[in-house]
Structure formats: C-alpha cells, structure tokens
GROMACS .gro file of C-alpha atoms in nm:
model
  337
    1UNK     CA    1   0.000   0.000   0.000
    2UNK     CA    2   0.090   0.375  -0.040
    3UNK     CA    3   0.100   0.432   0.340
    4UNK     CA    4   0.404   0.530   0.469
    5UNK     CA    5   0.584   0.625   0.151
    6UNK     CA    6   0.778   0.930   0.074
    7UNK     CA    7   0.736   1.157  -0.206
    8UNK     CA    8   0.970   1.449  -0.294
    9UNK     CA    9   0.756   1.709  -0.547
   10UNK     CA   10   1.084   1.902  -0.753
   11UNK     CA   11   1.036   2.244  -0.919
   12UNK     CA   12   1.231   2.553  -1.029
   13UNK     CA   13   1.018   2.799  -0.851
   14UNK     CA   14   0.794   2.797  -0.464
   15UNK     CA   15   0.548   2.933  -0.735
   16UNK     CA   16   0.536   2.682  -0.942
   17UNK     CA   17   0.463   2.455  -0.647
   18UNK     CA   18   0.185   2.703  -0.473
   19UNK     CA   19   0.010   2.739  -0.832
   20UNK     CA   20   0.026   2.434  -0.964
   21UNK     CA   21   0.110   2.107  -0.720
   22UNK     CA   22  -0.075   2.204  -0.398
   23UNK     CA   23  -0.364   2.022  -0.500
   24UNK     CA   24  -0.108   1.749  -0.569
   25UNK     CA   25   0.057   1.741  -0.276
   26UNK     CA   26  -0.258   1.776  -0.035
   27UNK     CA   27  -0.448   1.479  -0.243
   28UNK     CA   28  -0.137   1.219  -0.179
   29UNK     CA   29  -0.142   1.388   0.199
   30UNK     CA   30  -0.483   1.268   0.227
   31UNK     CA   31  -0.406   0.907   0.096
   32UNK     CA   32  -0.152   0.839   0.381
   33UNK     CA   33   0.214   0.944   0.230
   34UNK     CA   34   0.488   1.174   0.340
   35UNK     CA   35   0.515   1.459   0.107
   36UNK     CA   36   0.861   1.678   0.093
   37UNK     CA   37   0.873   1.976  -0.130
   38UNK     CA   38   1.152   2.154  -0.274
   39UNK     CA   39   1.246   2.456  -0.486
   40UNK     CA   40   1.425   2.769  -0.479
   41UNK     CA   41   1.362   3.008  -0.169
   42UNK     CA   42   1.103   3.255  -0.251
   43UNK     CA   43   0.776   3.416  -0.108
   44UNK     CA   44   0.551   3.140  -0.128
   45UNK     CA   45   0.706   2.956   0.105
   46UNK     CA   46   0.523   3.049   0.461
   47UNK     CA   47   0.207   2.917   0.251
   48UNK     CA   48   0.323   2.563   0.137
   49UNK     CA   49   0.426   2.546   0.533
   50UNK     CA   50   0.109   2.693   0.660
   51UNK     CA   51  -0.036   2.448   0.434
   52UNK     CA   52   0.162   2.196   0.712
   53UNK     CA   53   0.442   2.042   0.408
   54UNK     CA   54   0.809   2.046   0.435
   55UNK     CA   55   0.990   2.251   0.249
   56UNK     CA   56   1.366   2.218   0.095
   57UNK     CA   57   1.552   2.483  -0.035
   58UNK     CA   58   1.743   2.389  -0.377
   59UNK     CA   59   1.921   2.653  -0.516
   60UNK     CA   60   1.871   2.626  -0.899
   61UNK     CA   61   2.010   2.895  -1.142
   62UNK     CA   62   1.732   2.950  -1.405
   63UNK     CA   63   1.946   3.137  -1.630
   64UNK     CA   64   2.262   3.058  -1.613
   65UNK     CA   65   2.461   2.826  -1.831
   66UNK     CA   66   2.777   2.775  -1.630
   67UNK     CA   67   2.823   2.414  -1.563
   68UNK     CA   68   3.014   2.462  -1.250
   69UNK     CA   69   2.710   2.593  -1.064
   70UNK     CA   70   2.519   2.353  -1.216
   71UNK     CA   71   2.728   2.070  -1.096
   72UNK     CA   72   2.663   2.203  -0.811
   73UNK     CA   73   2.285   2.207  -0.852
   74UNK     CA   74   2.288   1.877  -0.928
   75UNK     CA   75   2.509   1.759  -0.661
   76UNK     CA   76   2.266   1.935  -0.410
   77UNK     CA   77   1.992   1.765  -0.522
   78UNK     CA   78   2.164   1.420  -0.541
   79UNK     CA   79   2.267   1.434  -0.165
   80UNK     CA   80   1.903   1.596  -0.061
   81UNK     CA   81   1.773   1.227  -0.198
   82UNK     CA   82   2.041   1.065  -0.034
   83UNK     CA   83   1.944   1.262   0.313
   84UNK     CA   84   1.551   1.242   0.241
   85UNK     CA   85   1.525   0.899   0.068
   86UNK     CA   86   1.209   0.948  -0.086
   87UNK     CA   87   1.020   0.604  -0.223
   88UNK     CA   88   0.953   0.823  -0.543
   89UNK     CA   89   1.045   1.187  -0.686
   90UNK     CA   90   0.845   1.422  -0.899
   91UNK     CA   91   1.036   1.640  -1.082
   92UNK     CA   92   0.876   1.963  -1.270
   93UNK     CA   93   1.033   2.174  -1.574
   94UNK     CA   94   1.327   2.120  -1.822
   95UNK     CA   95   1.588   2.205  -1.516
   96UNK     CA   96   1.479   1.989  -1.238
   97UNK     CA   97   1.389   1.721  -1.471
   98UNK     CA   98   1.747   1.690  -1.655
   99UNK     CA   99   1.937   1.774  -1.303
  100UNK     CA  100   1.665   1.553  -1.104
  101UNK     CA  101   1.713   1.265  -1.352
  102UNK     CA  102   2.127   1.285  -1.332
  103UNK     CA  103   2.111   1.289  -0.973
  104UNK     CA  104   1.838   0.984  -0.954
  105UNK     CA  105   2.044   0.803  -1.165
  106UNK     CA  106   2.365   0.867  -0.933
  107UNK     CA  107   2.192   0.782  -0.639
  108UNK     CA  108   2.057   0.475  -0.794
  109UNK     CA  109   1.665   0.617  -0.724
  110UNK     CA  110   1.454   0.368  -0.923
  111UNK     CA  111   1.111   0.590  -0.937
  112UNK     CA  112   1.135   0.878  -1.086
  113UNK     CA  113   0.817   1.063  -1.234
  114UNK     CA  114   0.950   1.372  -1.477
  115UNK     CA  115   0.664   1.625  -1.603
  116UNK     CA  116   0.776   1.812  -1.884
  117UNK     CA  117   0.521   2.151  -1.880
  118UNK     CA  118   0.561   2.269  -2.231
  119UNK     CA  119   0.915   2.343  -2.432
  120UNK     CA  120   1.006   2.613  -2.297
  121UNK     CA  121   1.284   2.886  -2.379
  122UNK     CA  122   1.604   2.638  -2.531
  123UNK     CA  123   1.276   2.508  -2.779
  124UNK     CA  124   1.128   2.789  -2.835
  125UNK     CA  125   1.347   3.069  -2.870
  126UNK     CA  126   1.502   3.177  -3.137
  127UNK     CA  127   1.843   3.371  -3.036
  128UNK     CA  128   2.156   3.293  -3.079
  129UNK     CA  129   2.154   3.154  -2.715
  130UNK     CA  130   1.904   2.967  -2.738
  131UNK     CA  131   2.038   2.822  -3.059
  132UNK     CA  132   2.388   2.695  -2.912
  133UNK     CA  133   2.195   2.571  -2.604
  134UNK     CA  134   1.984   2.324  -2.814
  135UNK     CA  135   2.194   2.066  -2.875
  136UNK     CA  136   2.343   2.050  -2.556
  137UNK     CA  137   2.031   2.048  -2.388
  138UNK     CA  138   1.905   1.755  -2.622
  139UNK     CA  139   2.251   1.584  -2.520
  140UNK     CA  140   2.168   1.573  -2.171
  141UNK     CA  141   1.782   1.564  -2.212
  142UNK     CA  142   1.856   1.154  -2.371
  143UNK     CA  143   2.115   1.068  -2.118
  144UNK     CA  144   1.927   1.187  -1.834
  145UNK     CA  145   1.576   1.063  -1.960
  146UNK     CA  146   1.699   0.723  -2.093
  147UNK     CA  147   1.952   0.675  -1.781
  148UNK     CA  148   1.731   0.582  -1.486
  149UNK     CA  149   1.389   0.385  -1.484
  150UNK     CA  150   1.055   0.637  -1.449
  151UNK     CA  151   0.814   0.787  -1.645
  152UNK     CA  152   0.793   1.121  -1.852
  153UNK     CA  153   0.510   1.302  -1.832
  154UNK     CA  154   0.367   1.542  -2.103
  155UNK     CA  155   0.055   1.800  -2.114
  156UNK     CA  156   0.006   1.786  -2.509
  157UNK     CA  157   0.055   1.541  -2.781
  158UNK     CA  158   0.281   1.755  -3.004
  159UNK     CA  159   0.541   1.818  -2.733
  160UNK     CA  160   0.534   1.405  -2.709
  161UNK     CA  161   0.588   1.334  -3.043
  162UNK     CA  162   0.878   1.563  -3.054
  163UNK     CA  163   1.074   1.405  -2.762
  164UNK     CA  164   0.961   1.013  -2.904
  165UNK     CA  165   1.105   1.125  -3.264
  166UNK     CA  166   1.479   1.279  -3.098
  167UNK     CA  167   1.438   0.987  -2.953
  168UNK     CA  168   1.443   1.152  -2.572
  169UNK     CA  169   1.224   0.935  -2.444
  170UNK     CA  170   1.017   0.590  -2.571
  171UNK     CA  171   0.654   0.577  -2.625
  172UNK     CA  172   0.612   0.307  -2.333
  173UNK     CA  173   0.785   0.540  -2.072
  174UNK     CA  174   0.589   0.846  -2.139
  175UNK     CA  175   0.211   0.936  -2.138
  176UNK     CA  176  -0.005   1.253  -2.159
  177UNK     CA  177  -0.187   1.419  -1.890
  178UNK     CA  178  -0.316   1.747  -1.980
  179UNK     CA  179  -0.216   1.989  -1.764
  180UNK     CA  180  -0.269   2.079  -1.396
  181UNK     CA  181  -0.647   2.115  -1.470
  182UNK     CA  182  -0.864   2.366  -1.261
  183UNK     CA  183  -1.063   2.343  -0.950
  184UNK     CA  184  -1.438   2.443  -1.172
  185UNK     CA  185  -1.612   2.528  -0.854
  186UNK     CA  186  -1.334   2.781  -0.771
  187UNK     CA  187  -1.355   2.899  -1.138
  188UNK     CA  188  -1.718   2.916  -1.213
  189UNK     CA  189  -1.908   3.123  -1.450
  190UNK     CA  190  -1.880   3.493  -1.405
  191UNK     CA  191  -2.147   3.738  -1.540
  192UNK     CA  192  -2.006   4.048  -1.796
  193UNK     CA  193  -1.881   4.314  -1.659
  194UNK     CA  194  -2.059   4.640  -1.762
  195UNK     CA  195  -1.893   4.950  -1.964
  196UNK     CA  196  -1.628   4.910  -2.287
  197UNK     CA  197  -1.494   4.571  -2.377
  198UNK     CA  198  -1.158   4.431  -2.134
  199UNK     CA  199  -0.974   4.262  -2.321
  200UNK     CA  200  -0.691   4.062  -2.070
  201UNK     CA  201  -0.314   3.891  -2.154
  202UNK     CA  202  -0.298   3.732  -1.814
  203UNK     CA  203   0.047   3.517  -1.678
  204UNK     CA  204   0.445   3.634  -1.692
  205UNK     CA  205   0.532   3.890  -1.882
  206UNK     CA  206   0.762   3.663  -2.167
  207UNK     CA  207   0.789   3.767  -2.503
  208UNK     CA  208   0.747   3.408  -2.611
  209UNK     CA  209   0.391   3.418  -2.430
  210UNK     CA  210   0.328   3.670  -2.718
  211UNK     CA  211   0.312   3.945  -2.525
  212UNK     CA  212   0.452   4.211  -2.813
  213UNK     CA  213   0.209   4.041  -3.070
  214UNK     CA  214  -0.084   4.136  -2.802
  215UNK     CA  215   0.070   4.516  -2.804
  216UNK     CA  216   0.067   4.529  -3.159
  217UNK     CA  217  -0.252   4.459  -3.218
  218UNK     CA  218  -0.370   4.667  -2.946
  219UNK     CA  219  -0.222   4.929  -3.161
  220UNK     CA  220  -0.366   4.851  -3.488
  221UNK     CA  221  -0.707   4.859  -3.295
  222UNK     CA  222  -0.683   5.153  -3.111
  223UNK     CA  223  -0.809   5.383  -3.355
  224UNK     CA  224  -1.087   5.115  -3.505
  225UNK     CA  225  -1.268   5.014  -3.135
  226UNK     CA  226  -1.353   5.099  -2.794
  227UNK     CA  227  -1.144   4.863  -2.571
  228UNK     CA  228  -0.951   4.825  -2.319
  229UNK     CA  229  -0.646   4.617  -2.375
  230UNK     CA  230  -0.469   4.485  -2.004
  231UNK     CA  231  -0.130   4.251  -1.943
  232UNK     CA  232  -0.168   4.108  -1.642
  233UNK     CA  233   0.146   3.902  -1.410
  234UNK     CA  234   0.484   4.021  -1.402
  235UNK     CA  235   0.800   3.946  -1.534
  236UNK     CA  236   1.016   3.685  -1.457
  237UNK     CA  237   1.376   3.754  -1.425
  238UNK     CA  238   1.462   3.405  -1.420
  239UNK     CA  239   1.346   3.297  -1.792
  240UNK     CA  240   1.587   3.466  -2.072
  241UNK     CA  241   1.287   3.584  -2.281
  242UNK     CA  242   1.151   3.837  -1.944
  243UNK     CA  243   1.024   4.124  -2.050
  244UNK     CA  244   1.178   4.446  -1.892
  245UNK     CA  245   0.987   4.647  -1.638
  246UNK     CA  246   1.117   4.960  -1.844
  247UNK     CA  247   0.951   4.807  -2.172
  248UNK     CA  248   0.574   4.766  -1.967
  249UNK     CA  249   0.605   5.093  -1.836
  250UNK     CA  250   0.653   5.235  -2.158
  251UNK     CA  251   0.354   5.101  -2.326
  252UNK     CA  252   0.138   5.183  -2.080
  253UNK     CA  253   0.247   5.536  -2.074
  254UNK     CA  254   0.208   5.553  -2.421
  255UNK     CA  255  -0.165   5.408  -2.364
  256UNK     CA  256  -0.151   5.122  -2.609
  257UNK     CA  257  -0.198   4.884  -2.292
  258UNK     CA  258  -0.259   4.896  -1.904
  259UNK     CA  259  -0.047   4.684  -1.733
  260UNK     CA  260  -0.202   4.549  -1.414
  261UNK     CA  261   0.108   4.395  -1.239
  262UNK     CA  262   0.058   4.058  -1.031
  263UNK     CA  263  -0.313   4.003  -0.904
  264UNK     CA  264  -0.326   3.742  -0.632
  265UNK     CA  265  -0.730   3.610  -0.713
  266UNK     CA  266  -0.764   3.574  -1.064
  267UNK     CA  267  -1.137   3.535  -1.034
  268UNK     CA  268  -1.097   3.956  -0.958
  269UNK     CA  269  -0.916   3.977  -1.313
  270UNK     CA  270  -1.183   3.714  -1.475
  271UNK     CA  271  -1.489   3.948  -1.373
  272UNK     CA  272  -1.349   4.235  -1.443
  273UNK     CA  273  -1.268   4.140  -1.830
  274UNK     CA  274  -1.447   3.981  -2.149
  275UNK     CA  275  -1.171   3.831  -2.329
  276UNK     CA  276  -0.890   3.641  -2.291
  277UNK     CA  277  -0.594   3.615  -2.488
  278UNK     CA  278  -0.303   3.413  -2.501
  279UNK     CA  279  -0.113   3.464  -2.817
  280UNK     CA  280   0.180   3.196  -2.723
  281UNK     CA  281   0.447   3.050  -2.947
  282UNK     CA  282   0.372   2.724  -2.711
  283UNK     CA  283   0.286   2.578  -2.429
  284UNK     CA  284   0.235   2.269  -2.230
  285UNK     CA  285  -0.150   2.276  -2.134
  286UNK     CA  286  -0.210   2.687  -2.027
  287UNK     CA  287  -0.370   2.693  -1.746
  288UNK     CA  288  -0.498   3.073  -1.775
  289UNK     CA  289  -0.713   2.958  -2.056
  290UNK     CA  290  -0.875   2.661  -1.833
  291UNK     CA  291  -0.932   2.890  -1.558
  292UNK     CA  292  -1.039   3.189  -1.799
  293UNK     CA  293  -1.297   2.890  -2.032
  294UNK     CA  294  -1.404   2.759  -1.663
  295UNK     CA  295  -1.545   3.151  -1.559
  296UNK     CA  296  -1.710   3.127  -1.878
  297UNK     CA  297  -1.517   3.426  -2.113
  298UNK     CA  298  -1.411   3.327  -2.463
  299UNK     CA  299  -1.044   3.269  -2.552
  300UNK     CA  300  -0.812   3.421  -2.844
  301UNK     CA  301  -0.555   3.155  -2.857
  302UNK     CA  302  -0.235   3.067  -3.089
  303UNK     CA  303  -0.266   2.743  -3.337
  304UNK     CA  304   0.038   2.614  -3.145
  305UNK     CA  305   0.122   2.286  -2.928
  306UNK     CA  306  -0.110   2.366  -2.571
  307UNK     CA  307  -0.306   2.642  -2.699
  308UNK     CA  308  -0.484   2.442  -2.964
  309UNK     CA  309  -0.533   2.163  -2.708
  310UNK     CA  310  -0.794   2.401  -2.560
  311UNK     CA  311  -0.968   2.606  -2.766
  312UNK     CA  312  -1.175   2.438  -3.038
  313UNK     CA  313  -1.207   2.705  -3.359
  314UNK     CA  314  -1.547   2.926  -3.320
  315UNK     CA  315  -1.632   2.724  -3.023
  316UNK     CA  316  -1.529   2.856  -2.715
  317UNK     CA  317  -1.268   3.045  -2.855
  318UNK     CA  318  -1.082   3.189  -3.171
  319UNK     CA  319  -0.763   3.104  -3.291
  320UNK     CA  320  -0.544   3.255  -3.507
  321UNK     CA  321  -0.150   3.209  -3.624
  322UNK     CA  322   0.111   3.286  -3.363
  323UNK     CA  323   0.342   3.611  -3.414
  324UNK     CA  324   0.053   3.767  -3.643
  325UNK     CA  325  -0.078   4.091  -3.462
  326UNK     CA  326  -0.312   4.159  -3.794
  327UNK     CA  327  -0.468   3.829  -3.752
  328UNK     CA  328  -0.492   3.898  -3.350
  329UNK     CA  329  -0.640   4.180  -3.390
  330UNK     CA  330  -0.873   4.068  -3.628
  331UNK     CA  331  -1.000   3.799  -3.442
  332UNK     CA  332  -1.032   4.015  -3.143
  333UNK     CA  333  -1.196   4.285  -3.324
  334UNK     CA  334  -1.445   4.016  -3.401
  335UNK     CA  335  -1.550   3.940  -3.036
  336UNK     CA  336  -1.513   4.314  -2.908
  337UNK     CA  337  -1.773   4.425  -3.164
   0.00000   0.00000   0.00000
C-alpha cells in the first residue's frame, strides 16, 4: 500500500509549487504518504508550510549556463535524496527534470516521475543563445531521460511526439496528462462586466507568451474600437525571454496597454474582463485559458502545441496564427464588436 511512503515534489520555482502542485501534494497527503517539497527560496514559502508540508531549499540557477554551478545544482539535489530517501520523486520543468534525472540516476533512485510543462525557452526561442543551447540540452535531455527507470510526463501530444522522434524518451515510458487542470467550482461562470470591452493577456510577462504580438494589435485597434487592452502578471527575471519592467512601463504610458502587475485572485481579473488572450508560441496545457474557459469568457488563442489543445475554432474560442498581430487583432476585433 501507499502508506508510509515518501514523495519528494521538484520544481524551479515555490510558485510553481503554490500554483500548480498544492492540489497534488494535499491529495497524496490525504491518501496516507509523506510529502517533501523543494524549490528555490522565494515568497511562497510560509504558505506551502502553513499548508503543514516540508519545504527544501534547492538553489537552482534559471538562467545561467555555467556548468560549475550547475554541478553544483545537481550535486545538491543528489545528496538531498540521499538525506531524504524518498520512495519516489516528482520532478517539474526542463531544469529539475534533466538535473533531477542525473542525480536519480547517481543515487541509484529507481522511481522517478519527470513532467515536462511545455518546451520552454532552449525550444522555443530563437536567439543565438538559445540556438547553441539546443543541442546540448538535447545531449543531456537523452542521457538523463533514458539513464534511470521512471516515467515522462507530457501535457500535449505535439510536445510528445517531438521528444519520441529525438528519440528523448520511448513511447512506453511516457504518457499525456493534460495539464494541472482547474478546481471548476473555484472557477465558475462569471457574469459580464458592464462599460467598454476588457480585453486581458494574463500570466508572466515573456515575449514568447506573445506578449509584443498582443501590443501590436492593441495598436492597430486603437483607432478602429472601444477597448480596453490589459497585461496582467509580471516578469520573470529568471526565464531569458523576461520582458523588462522599463519596456511595460513604456507602453502603458504611451496608452496602447494597461499593465495590471501581479493580481493574487484571478477570479478579480476574470470578472473584471471579457476576453482572454493568449497569443503563445507554445505551451504545455495553459492553465490561464482553463481557468479563464471555466469563468465562462471566450479565448483568443495561438494554433500552437497547448493552446490548440484548448480552444476548439469558433467554439469557445478563436484562434489565429502565432506572431501575427493583424490576424490577432482581427479575431479580437471580431468578439469586441
């Protein structure tokens, strides 16, 4: 039986954990196991412990590319399982997967469950950087998937395809589940707010979230509608493709958007608009656009890998080609008249 076992949840960010694996972590609670977190320090912290779980801290460099700190991000990890061993770890995102996996595979950890959450910066992006990093990354993506036994998780068929083909993983060790889902009596049906059309970009500010595609066509529609175009989240200065402060500010001084910062109860943000857009170069399984199709607004959505997992075409949604502000605007143009 499960009682008694230990499980150690892995992720790059406490935010990632308080978002997205407290539900997690509270349902394998309930069935009788030991649950250990760990992450970087940040400010969620005091609420996974109020919430009554351990927390780790793992000291992870999101940006950086030096392998002597990350030796020593994987070594940290390796002798936290050695300290902690946990029956089974959980790892979440490209980094604590690949340094998760190395460090299972030193310590001779025989379950390992990996959830890849979408492709990320090294897949998507298309600077220089990210354009050396790729094959490295794909170097130690099929050691460190193929070294120890375990089971890759993905959130959208097109993102499992593409590690089966590099041959990253094999089709018996990996299986979908879409996304982190949403709680629907938490996100239920909202009624319209009165006055001019909201129109909201809601999560971090990344350019490969399509934020700058969502400005554009705020421009071109400016002069043709009365809207109100909103970002909402903040940036985050561990991902390469953040989005400076400077650049936010400027837009919304020059009125094309309003930028709304970080809003703790996105039910607030949800009543308060009539549209949601996410016009993303990719994704695992967006969560925004569960949440924002669960309180009942209609989505504007990319025909990439995630996005087109959730909207169906004229349905409960539109969706239009990524990095196309004329076609966003087009589509949104549509709903806001």
């Amino acid at each position: 039986g499960s009682f008694g076992m230990k499980i150690l949840i892995v992720a790059n960010t406490d935010w990632y954990l308080f978002r997205f694996r407290l539900s997690l972590a509270r349902f394998l609670r309930a069935q009788g196991m030991e649950v250990v977190l760990a992450s970087p320090s940040g400010p969620y912290i005091a609420q996974l412990e109020a919430e009554g779980f351990r927390w780790l801290a793992w000291e992870v460099g999101r940006q950086s590319i030096n392998p002597l700190r990350e030796v020593g991000a994987i070594w940290n990890l390796f002798r936290m399982a050695r300290r902690e061993r946990p029956d089974l770890i959980h790892l979440h995102t490209i980094k604590p997967v690949l340094y998760g996996s190395l460090s299972a595979w030193l310590g001779k950890t025989s379950a390992v469950v990996r959830s890849i959450t979408g492709r990320g910066y090294v897949f998507l992006g298309n600077d220089l950087r990210a354009r050396l990093l790729k094959p490295l990354v794909m170097a130690i993506y099929r050691f460190a998937l193929g070294a120890g036994r375990g089971i890759t998780i993905f959130e959208n068929e097109a993102d499992r395809n593409f590690f089966v083909e590099q041959k990253l993983v094999t089709p018996a060790n990996s299986c979908i589940i879409e996304g982190a889902g949403v709680d629907t009596d938490h996100y239920s049906p909202l009624p319209e707010p009165d006055g001019i059309p909201v129109v909201v970009l809601a999560g971090r500010m990344l350019w490969d979230k399509g934020v700058g595609t969502f400005v554009e066509a705020a421009r071109l529609l400016r002069s043709k509608v009365s809207a109100r175009f909103v970002l909402v989240g903040q940036p985050d200065a561990g991902n390469p493709a953040s989005i400076e402060v400077e650049v936010l500010n400027r837009w919304a001084a020059e009125g094309a958007v309003e930028w709304w910062g970080w809003q703790s109860d996105m039910r607030e943000v949800f009543s308060a608009c009539h549209i949601v857009t996410l016009p993303s170069l990719g994704e695992g399984i967006p969560t925004i656009l569960l949440e924002a199709a669960s309180s009942g607004r209609p989505i504007v959505t990319t025909d990439v890998s995630g996005c087109r997992d959730v909207v169906t075409d004229g349905v409960n949604g539109l969706v239009v080609p990524p990095q196309e502000p004329s076609a966003l605007a087009r589509a949104l143009e549509r709903l806001i008249t």
